[in-house]
């Protein structure tokens, strides 16, 4: 498999949705007693955090790419 860029936004989204899924399964199996609306804020909050991290990552990489391009033009 070829190497690819690390994307922390996708990692956070995956972890948040995995946590929401595990909590839902624990509630469904009877191991945990969660209110029905507890999983939704976890999933939505995780996706919002992932979007924010993704935008910051994109901005940092774009700035770094622009600096490299400017230094090579000189």
C-alpha positions as MATLAB code, in Angstrom:
seq = 'XXXXXXXXXXXXXXXXXXXXXXXXXXXXXXXXXXXXXXXXXXXXXXXXXXXXXXXXXXXXXXXXXXXXXXXXXX';
ca = [
       0.000    0.000    0.000;
       1.333    3.410   -0.907;
       1.900    5.928    1.845;
      -0.640    8.673    2.186;
      -0.992   11.879    4.175;
      -2.075   11.592    7.776;
      -5.540   13.107    8.125;
      -6.342   13.742   11.782;
      -9.894   14.905   11.027;
     -10.808   11.517    9.650;
      -9.200    9.819   12.645;
     -11.282   11.908   15.059;
     -14.472   11.252   13.078;
     -13.801    7.521   13.121;
     -13.081    7.447   16.832;
     -16.165    9.521   17.678;
     -18.479    7.346   15.597;
     -16.898    4.182   16.990;
     -17.439    5.435   20.548;
     -21.056    6.322   19.725;
     -21.580    2.864   18.226;
     -20.030    1.078   21.194;
     -22.150    3.079   23.633;
     -25.257    2.260   21.619;
     -24.371   -1.447   21.627;
     -23.687   -1.383   25.377;
     -27.037    0.280   25.972;
     -28.824   -2.172   23.714;
     -27.244   -5.188   25.406;
     -28.176   -3.876   28.860;
     -24.609   -3.305   30.100;
     -25.099    0.474   30.328;
     -28.163    2.590   30.959;
     -27.954    5.630   28.708;
     -30.787    7.982   27.834;
     -31.920    7.633   24.220;
     -30.580   11.052   23.253;
     -27.041   10.613   24.643;
     -25.463    9.082   21.540;
     -26.534   11.859   19.149;
     -24.525   14.679   20.812;
     -21.458   12.439   20.935;
     -21.708   11.678   17.222;
     -22.519   15.257   16.182;
     -19.891   16.751   18.497;
     -17.271   14.352   17.185;
     -18.128   15.188   13.583;
     -17.986   18.934   14.304;
     -14.613   18.534   16.019;
     -13.376   16.459   13.072;
     -14.486   19.163   10.634;
     -12.677   21.829   12.652;
      -9.486   19.771   12.829;
      -9.727   19.027    9.114;
     -10.021   22.724    8.255;
      -7.061   23.619   10.468;
      -4.987   20.815    8.943;
      -5.846   21.988    5.441;
      -4.922   25.588    6.278;
      -1.578   24.581    7.776;
      -0.674   22.360    4.842;
      -1.721   25.014    2.320;
       0.395   27.635    4.104;
       3.380   25.289    4.234;
       2.974   24.444    0.534;
       2.807   28.146   -0.377;
       5.977   28.887    1.616;
       7.864   26.102   -0.135;
       6.690   27.345   -3.530;
       7.759   30.937   -2.730;
      11.206   29.854   -1.547;
      11.799   27.755   -4.668;
      10.755   30.662   -6.935;
      13.470   32.929   -5.542;
];
